[in-house]
CSV table of C-alpha atoms in Angstrom, one decimal:
chain,number,residue,atom,x,y,z
A,22,MET,CA,-67.8,57.7,54.9
A,23,LYS,CA,-64.1,58.0,55.4
A,24,ARG,CA,-64.2,54.1,55.9
A,25,ILE,CA,-66.1,53.4,52.7
A,26,PHE,CA,-63.8,55.9,50.7
A,27,ASN,CA,-60.7,54.4,51.7
A,28,HIS,CA,-61.9,50.9,50.9
A,29,ILE,CA,-62.7,52.4,47.2
A,30,GLN,CA,-59.4,53.7,46.9
A,31,PHE,CA,-57.7,50.2,47.3
A,32,LEU,CA,-60.4,48.8,44.8
A,33,LEU,CA,-59.5,51.3,42.3
A,34,LYS,CA,-55.9,50.7,42.5
A,35,GLY,CA,-56.3,47.1,42.0
A,36,ILE,CA,-55.2,46.1,45.3
A,37,LYS,CA,-55.2,42.1,45.9
A,38,VAL,CA,-55.1,40.9,49.3
A,39,PHE,CA,-53.8,37.6,50.4
A,40,ALA,CA,-53.8,35.4,53.7
A,41,LEU,CA,-52.1,33.2,55.0
A,42,VAL,CA,-53.9,31.5,58.3
A,43,GLY,CA,-52.8,28.7,60.7
A,44,ARG,CA,-52.9,28.0,64.4
A,45,SER,CA,-50.3,30.0,66.7
A,46,GLY,CA,-46.9,28.4,66.7
A,47,THR,CA,-47.2,26.4,63.3
A,48,GLY,CA,-44.8,28.6,61.2
A,49,LYS,CA,-46.6,31.1,59.3
A,50,SER,CA,-44.3,34.0,60.0
A,51,PHE,CA,-41.3,31.8,59.2
A,52,ARG,CA,-42.9,31.0,55.7
A,53,ALA,CA,-44.2,34.7,55.0
A,54,LYS,CA,-41.4,35.7,52.4
A,55,LEU,CA,-41.5,32.4,50.7
A,56,VAL,CA,-45.3,32.8,50.2
A,57,ALA,CA,-45.0,36.4,49.0
A,58,GLN,CA,-41.8,35.7,46.7
A,59,LYS,CA,-44.1,33.0,44.9
A,60,TYR,CA,-47.2,35.2,44.5
A,61,GLY,CA,-45.3,38.9,43.9
A,62,ILE,CA,-46.7,40.2,47.0
A,63,GLU,CA,-45.0,43.3,48.3
A,64,LEU,CA,-46.2,44.0,51.9
A,65,ILE,CA,-46.8,41.7,54.7
A,66,ILE,CA,-49.3,42.5,57.7
A,67,ASP,CA,-47.8,40.5,60.7
A,68,ASP,CA,-49.0,40.8,64.3
A,69,GLY,CA,-49.5,44.4,64.0
A,70,LEU,CA,-46.5,45.2,61.9
A,71,LEU,CA,-46.3,46.5,58.0
A,72,ILE,CA,-43.4,45.3,56.4
A,73,HIS,CA,-42.0,46.1,52.9
A,74,ASP,CA,-38.8,44.5,51.6
A,75,GLN,CA,-37.8,43.0,54.8
A,76,LYS,CA,-38.3,46.4,56.4
A,77,ILE,CA,-40.7,47.4,59.1
A,78,ILE,CA,-42.3,50.8,57.4
A,79,ALA,CA,-45.5,51.2,60.0
A,80,GLY,CA,-46.8,49.8,63.0
A,81,LYS,CA,-46.1,48.2,66.4
A,82,SER,CA,-45.5,44.4,66.9
A,83,ALA,CA,-47.5,42.2,69.4
A,84,LYS,CA,-44.8,40.8,70.5
A,85,LYS,CA,-43.4,43.3,72.6
A,86,GLU,CA,-46.7,43.3,74.5
A,87,LYS,CA,-46.0,42.2,78.4
A,88,ALA,CA,-49.4,40.3,78.4
A,89,TYR,CA,-51.2,38.2,75.9
A,90,LEU,CA,-54.5,40.0,76.0
A,91,GLY,CA,-52.6,43.1,74.8
A,92,ALA,CA,-50.7,40.8,72.1
A,93,ILE,CA,-54.2,39.7,70.6
A,94,LYS,CA,-55.4,43.5,70.4
A,95,THR,CA,-52.4,44.8,68.9
A,96,ALA,CA,-52.2,42.0,66.0
A,97,LEU,CA,-56.1,43.1,65.5
A,98,PHE,CA,-54.8,46.6,65.3
A,99,ASP,CA,-57.6,47.4,67.9
A,100,ASP,CA,-56.0,50.6,69.0
A,101,HIS,CA,-57.0,53.9,66.7
A,102,GLU,CA,-53.2,55.5,66.7
A,103,HIS,CA,-52.0,52.0,65.8
A,104,ARG,CA,-54.2,51.4,63.1
A,105,ALA,CA,-54.3,55.3,61.5
A,106,GLU,CA,-50.2,54.8,61.3
A,107,VAL,CA,-50.8,51.5,59.5
A,108,LEU,CA,-53.6,53.1,57.2
A,109,SER,CA,-51.5,56.6,56.6
A,110,ALA,CA,-48.4,54.1,55.4
A,111,LEU,CA,-50.3,51.9,53.1
A,112,HIS,CA,-51.9,54.8,51.2
A,113,GLU,CA,-48.4,56.3,50.8
A,114,THR,CA,-47.0,53.0,49.5
A,115,ARG,CA,-47.1,51.8,46.0
A,116,PHE,CA,-48.3,48.2,46.0
A,117,LYS,CA,-50.7,45.7,44.2
A,118,ARG,CA,-50.5,42.8,46.5
A,119,ILE,CA,-50.4,42.2,50.3
A,120,LEU,CA,-50.4,39.3,52.6
A,121,LEU,CA,-52.2,39.2,55.9
A,122,ILE,CA,-51.1,36.6,58.6
A,123,GLY,CA,-53.2,35.3,61.4
A,124,THR,CA,-54.4,32.5,63.3
A,125,SER,CA,-57.9,32.0,61.4
A,126,GLU,CA,-59.7,32.9,58.6
A,127,ARG,CA,-62.0,34.9,60.7
A,128,MET,CA,-59.0,37.0,62.4
A,129,VAL,CA,-57.3,37.8,58.9
A,130,ALA,CA,-61.2,39.0,57.9
A,131,ARG,CA,-61.3,41.5,60.8
A,132,ILE,CA,-57.7,42.7,60.3
A,133,CYS,CA,-58.9,43.3,56.4
A,134,LYS,CA,-61.9,45.1,57.6
A,135,ARG,CA,-60.1,47.4,60.0
A,136,LEU,CA,-57.5,48.3,57.3
A,137,ARG,CA,-60.4,49.0,54.9
A,138,LEU,CA,-59.0,46.8,52.2
A,139,PRO,CA,-60.9,44.7,49.5
A,140,SER,CA,-62.4,41.2,50.6
A,141,ILE,CA,-59.5,38.6,50.7
A,142,SER,CA,-59.0,37.2,47.4
A,143,LYS,CA,-56.9,34.0,48.2
A,144,MET,CA,-56.5,32.1,51.4
A,145,ILE,CA,-53.9,29.8,51.9
A,146,LYS,CA,-53.5,27.4,54.8
A,147,ILE,CA,-50.5,26.6,56.6
A,148,GLU,CA,-51.2,22.9,55.8
A,149,ASP,CA,-50.7,23.8,52.1
A,150,ILE,CA,-47.0,24.9,52.2
A,151,ALA,CA,-45.6,22.8,55.4
A,152,THR,CA,-45.4,19.3,56.0
A,153,THR,CA,-47.3,17.9,59.0
A,154,ASP,CA,-43.7,17.0,60.6
A,155,GLU,CA,-42.7,20.7,60.2
A,156,ILE,CA,-45.9,22.0,61.7
A,157,GLU,CA,-45.2,19.9,64.8
A,158,THR,CA,-41.5,20.8,65.1
A,159,ALA,CA,-42.5,24.3,65.3
A,160,ILE,CA,-45.5,23.8,67.6
A,161,ARG,CA,-42.8,21.9,70.0
A,162,SER,CA,-40.5,25.0,69.7
A,163,ARG,CA,-43.1,27.6,70.3
A,164,LYS,CA,-44.5,25.4,73.6
A,165,ILE,CA,-41.0,24.5,74.7
A,166,GLU,CA,-39.0,27.4,74.4
A,167,GLY,CA,-41.4,30.1,73.6
A,168,LYS,CA,-39.8,31.1,70.3
A,169,HIS,CA,-41.5,33.4,68.0
A,170,ILE,CA,-40.6,34.6,64.5
A,171,ILE,CA,-41.0,38.3,63.1
A,172,PRO,CA,-40.2,38.0,59.2
A,173,VAL,CA,-37.5,40.8,59.2
A,174,PRO,CA,-33.8,41.0,59.7
A,175,SER,CA,-32.8,41.2,63.5
A,176,VAL,CA,-31.6,44.7,63.1
A,177,GLU,CA,-35.1,46.0,62.3
A,178,ILE,CA,-36.1,44.5,65.6
A,179,ALA,CA,-33.2,45.6,67.8
A,180,ARG,CA,-33.9,49.2,67.1
A,181,ASN,CA,-36.9,49.3,69.5
A,182,TYR,CA,-37.4,45.4,70.8
A,183,SER,CA,-33.9,44.6,71.4
A,184,HIS,CA,-34.7,43.3,74.9
A,185,ILE,CA,-36.9,40.4,73.1
A,186,VAL,CA,-34.2,39.3,70.2
A,187,TYR,CA,-33.4,36.0,70.8
A,188,ASP,CA,-31.6,34.9,67.4
A,189,SER,CA,-31.8,35.5,63.6
A,190,VAL,CA,-32.1,32.9,61.1
A,191,LYS,CA,-31.0,32.9,57.2
A,192,ILE,CA,-32.9,31.4,54.3
A,193,PHE,CA,-31.3,30.6,51.5
A,194,LEU,CA,-33.5,30.3,48.0
A,195,LYS,CA,-32.0,29.7,44.5
A,196,ASN,CA,-33.4,31.7,41.9
A,197,LYS,CA,-35.9,30.0,40.0
A,198,LEU,CA,-34.7,31.5,36.5
A,199,PRO,CA,-30.9,30.6,36.8
A,200,PHE,CA,-30.3,31.6,33.1
A,201,LEU,CA,-31.2,35.4,33.9
A,202,THR,CA,-29.1,35.4,36.7
A,203,PRO,CA,-26.6,32.6,37.1
A,204,LYS,CA,-25.6,31.2,40.7
A,205,LYS,CA,-27.1,34.0,42.3
A,206,GLN,CA,-29.0,33.3,45.5
A,207,GLN,CA,-31.7,35.4,47.5
A,208,VAL,CA,-31.0,35.5,51.7
A,209,PHE,CA,-34.0,36.1,53.6
A,210,GLU,CA,-33.4,36.9,57.4
A,211,LYS,CA,-35.8,36.2,60.2
A,212,THR,CA,-35.6,37.3,63.5
A,213,VAL,CA,-36.2,34.8,66.5
A,214,VAL,CA,-37.9,36.5,69.3
A,215,ARG,CA,-38.9,35.5,72.9
A,216,PRO,CA,-41.8,38.0,73.9
A,217,GLU,CA,-42.3,39.1,77.2
A,218,PHE,CA,-45.7,37.4,77.5
A,219,SER,CA,-44.4,34.0,76.2
A,220,LYS,CA,-42.1,34.0,79.4
A,221,ARG,CA,-45.3,34.9,81.8
A,222,GLY,CA,-47.7,32.3,80.5
A,223,ARG,CA,-51.0,33.0,78.9
A,224,VAL,CA,-54.0,34.6,80.3
A,225,ALA,CA,-57.7,32.3,80.2
A,226,ILE,CA,-61.0,33.7,81.2
A,227,SER,CA,-63.1,31.1,83.1
A,228,LYS,CA,-66.1,29.9,81.8
A,229,ALA,CA,-68.3,31.4,84.3
A,230,ALA,CA,-66.9,34.8,83.9
A,231,LEU,CA,-67.3,34.4,80.1
A,232,THR,CA,-71.1,33.3,80.7
A,233,GLN,CA,-71.4,36.6,82.9
A,234,MET,CA,-70.0,38.6,80.0
A,235,VAL,CA,-72.3,37.2,77.7
A,236,LEU,CA,-75.3,37.6,79.9
A,237,HIS,CA,-74.3,41.4,80.5
A,238,CYS,CA,-74.0,41.9,76.8
A,239,ALA,CA,-77.4,40.4,75.9
A,240,GLU,CA,-79.3,42.5,78.5
A,241,GLU,CA,-77.1,45.6,76.9
A,242,TYR,CA,-78.1,44.7,73.3
A,243,ASP,CA,-81.7,43.9,73.6
A,244,ALA,CA,-83.6,43.2,77.0
A,245,THR,CA,-86.4,41.0,75.2
A,246,ILE,CA,-84.2,38.3,74.5
A,247,THR,CA,-83.3,35.7,77.3
A,248,LEU,CA,-80.6,33.9,77.8
A,249,LYS,CA,-81.7,30.2,79.4
A,250,LYS,CA,-78.0,28.7,79.0
A,251,VAL,CA,-75.0,29.5,77.6
A,252,HIS,CA,-72.1,26.6,76.6
A,253,ALA,CA,-68.3,27.7,75.9
A,254,ARG,CA,-65.6,25.6,74.7
A,255,ILE,CA,-62.3,26.7,73.3
A,256,ASP,CA,-60.0,25.3,70.7
A,257,SER,CA,-56.8,26.2,68.9
A,258,HIS,CA,-58.9,29.2,67.2
A,259,GLY,CA,-60.4,30.9,69.9
A,260,TYR,CA,-64.0,30.2,72.0
A,261,ILE,CA,-67.2,28.8,70.6
A,262,LEU,CA,-70.2,29.9,72.1
A,263,THR,CA,-73.5,28.3,72.0
A,264,MET,CA,-76.6,30.2,73.6
A,265,HIS,CA,-80.1,28.8,74.0
A,266,ILE,CA,-82.5,31.6,74.2
A,267,HIS,CA,-86.1,32.7,74.8
A,268,VAL,CA,-87.6,35.1,72.4
A,269,PRO,CA,-91.0,36.8,73.1
A,270,TYR,CA,-93.5,35.8,70.3
A,271,GLY,CA,-94.1,38.8,67.8
A,272,VAL,CA,-90.6,40.0,68.0
A,273,GLN,CA,-88.7,40.0,64.7
A,274,LEU,CA,-85.9,37.8,64.5
A,275,SER,CA,-84.7,38.8,60.8
A,276,GLY,CA,-81.5,40.6,61.5
A,277,ASN,CA,-81.8,40.9,65.0
A,278,LEU,CA,-80.0,37.8,66.3
A,279,HIS,CA,-77.5,38.2,63.6
A,280,GLY,CA,-77.0,41.8,65.1
A,281,PHE,CA,-76.3,40.2,68.2
A,282,GLN,CA,-74.0,37.7,67.4
A,283,GLU,CA,-71.9,40.6,65.7
A,284,TYR,CA,-72.1,43.1,69.0
A,285,LEU,CA,-71.3,39.8,71.3
A,286,ILE,CA,-68.2,38.8,69.5
A,287,ASP,CA,-66.9,42.8,69.0
A,288,ASN,CA,-67.5,43.0,72.4
A,289,LEU,CA,-65.9,40.0,73.9
A,290,GLU,CA,-63.1,40.3,71.5
A,291,ARG,CA,-62.4,44.1,72.4
A,292,TYR,CA,-63.3,43.9,76.0
A,293,ALA,CA,-61.8,40.2,76.9
A,294,GLY,CA,-59.4,40.4,74.9
A,295,ILE,CA,-60.1,36.7,73.8
A,296,MET,CA,-60.7,35.5,70.1
A,297,ILE,CA,-64.2,34.1,69.6
A,298,GLN,CA,-64.5,31.5,66.8
A,299,LYS,CA,-68.2,31.1,66.2
A,300,VAL,CA,-71.2,32.0,68.1
A,301,ASN,CA,-74.3,29.4,67.4
A,302,VAL,CA,-77.8,30.4,68.8
A,303,ILE,CA,-80.5,28.0,69.6
A,304,ILE,CA,-83.8,29.1,70.2
A,305,GLU,CA,-85.9,27.2,72.5
A,306,ASP,CA,-89.3,28.7,72.6
A,307,PHE,CA,-91.6,31.5,71.9
A,308,SER,CA,-94.2,32.9,74.3
A,309,SER,CA,-95.9,35.9,75.0
A,310,ARG,CA,-94.7,38.8,76.4
A,311,GLY,CA,-96.6,38.3,79.4
A,312,ASN,CA,-95.6,34.8,80.0
A,313,ARG,CA,-91.6,36.0,80.5
């Protein structure tokens, strides 16, 4: 009930939600303020932080996590206290527009849901605002040097995360209406950091272990559904699972399999700390319960 009430409050306030999505390391955080300026956006959600006017007003940075899996959970506001702190700040702050940053449309949709915001009204892809060369340069910097960007001045980061601060970058923008404020430039500072998890390398889960987790979730959700085969592959947006299942004749499928997909995704992301991009279900056969 509280979730619905908070959601309605944001709707009544006329809140408009924007999202900027792209693969990890493609320069989303670097361009976040430019997008915010273009669309008149007051707040930014980036990697667990709530940012207003180049200041952190709530949350904690996923960049401070020592493990990559912990960083994912922080970015998704998995922790109740973390989520509650940001929710409280959202209700206390006067704003009309907010920008969510994530690696996929599904990720920003999950953040939107967890923070009880209205549905995303505009989805912006990194390819829409950066050239191929700019994106490739950003990816090389991430892969080779482990550098990440937080879209606030370094003094904001140094207060709590001084050990990960590497450098700062200043962006100079000419005012688009020079006849109103002649010769005035806007300056945005961004902080370059090297998170602990980028120094240690990433943690992956083997396909065998992932398959075992899927089998366990299926048994917990509905023992009448039998998994005959599970195929998993991973791309830049997360894991894609394809499940071949056996369903007893007479079992109502409407809504049940969709519920299973959501249950599986939620549990794998919550407890394995991995992003699931898609779950495909293929029904191979029906048979009577007695033939199982």
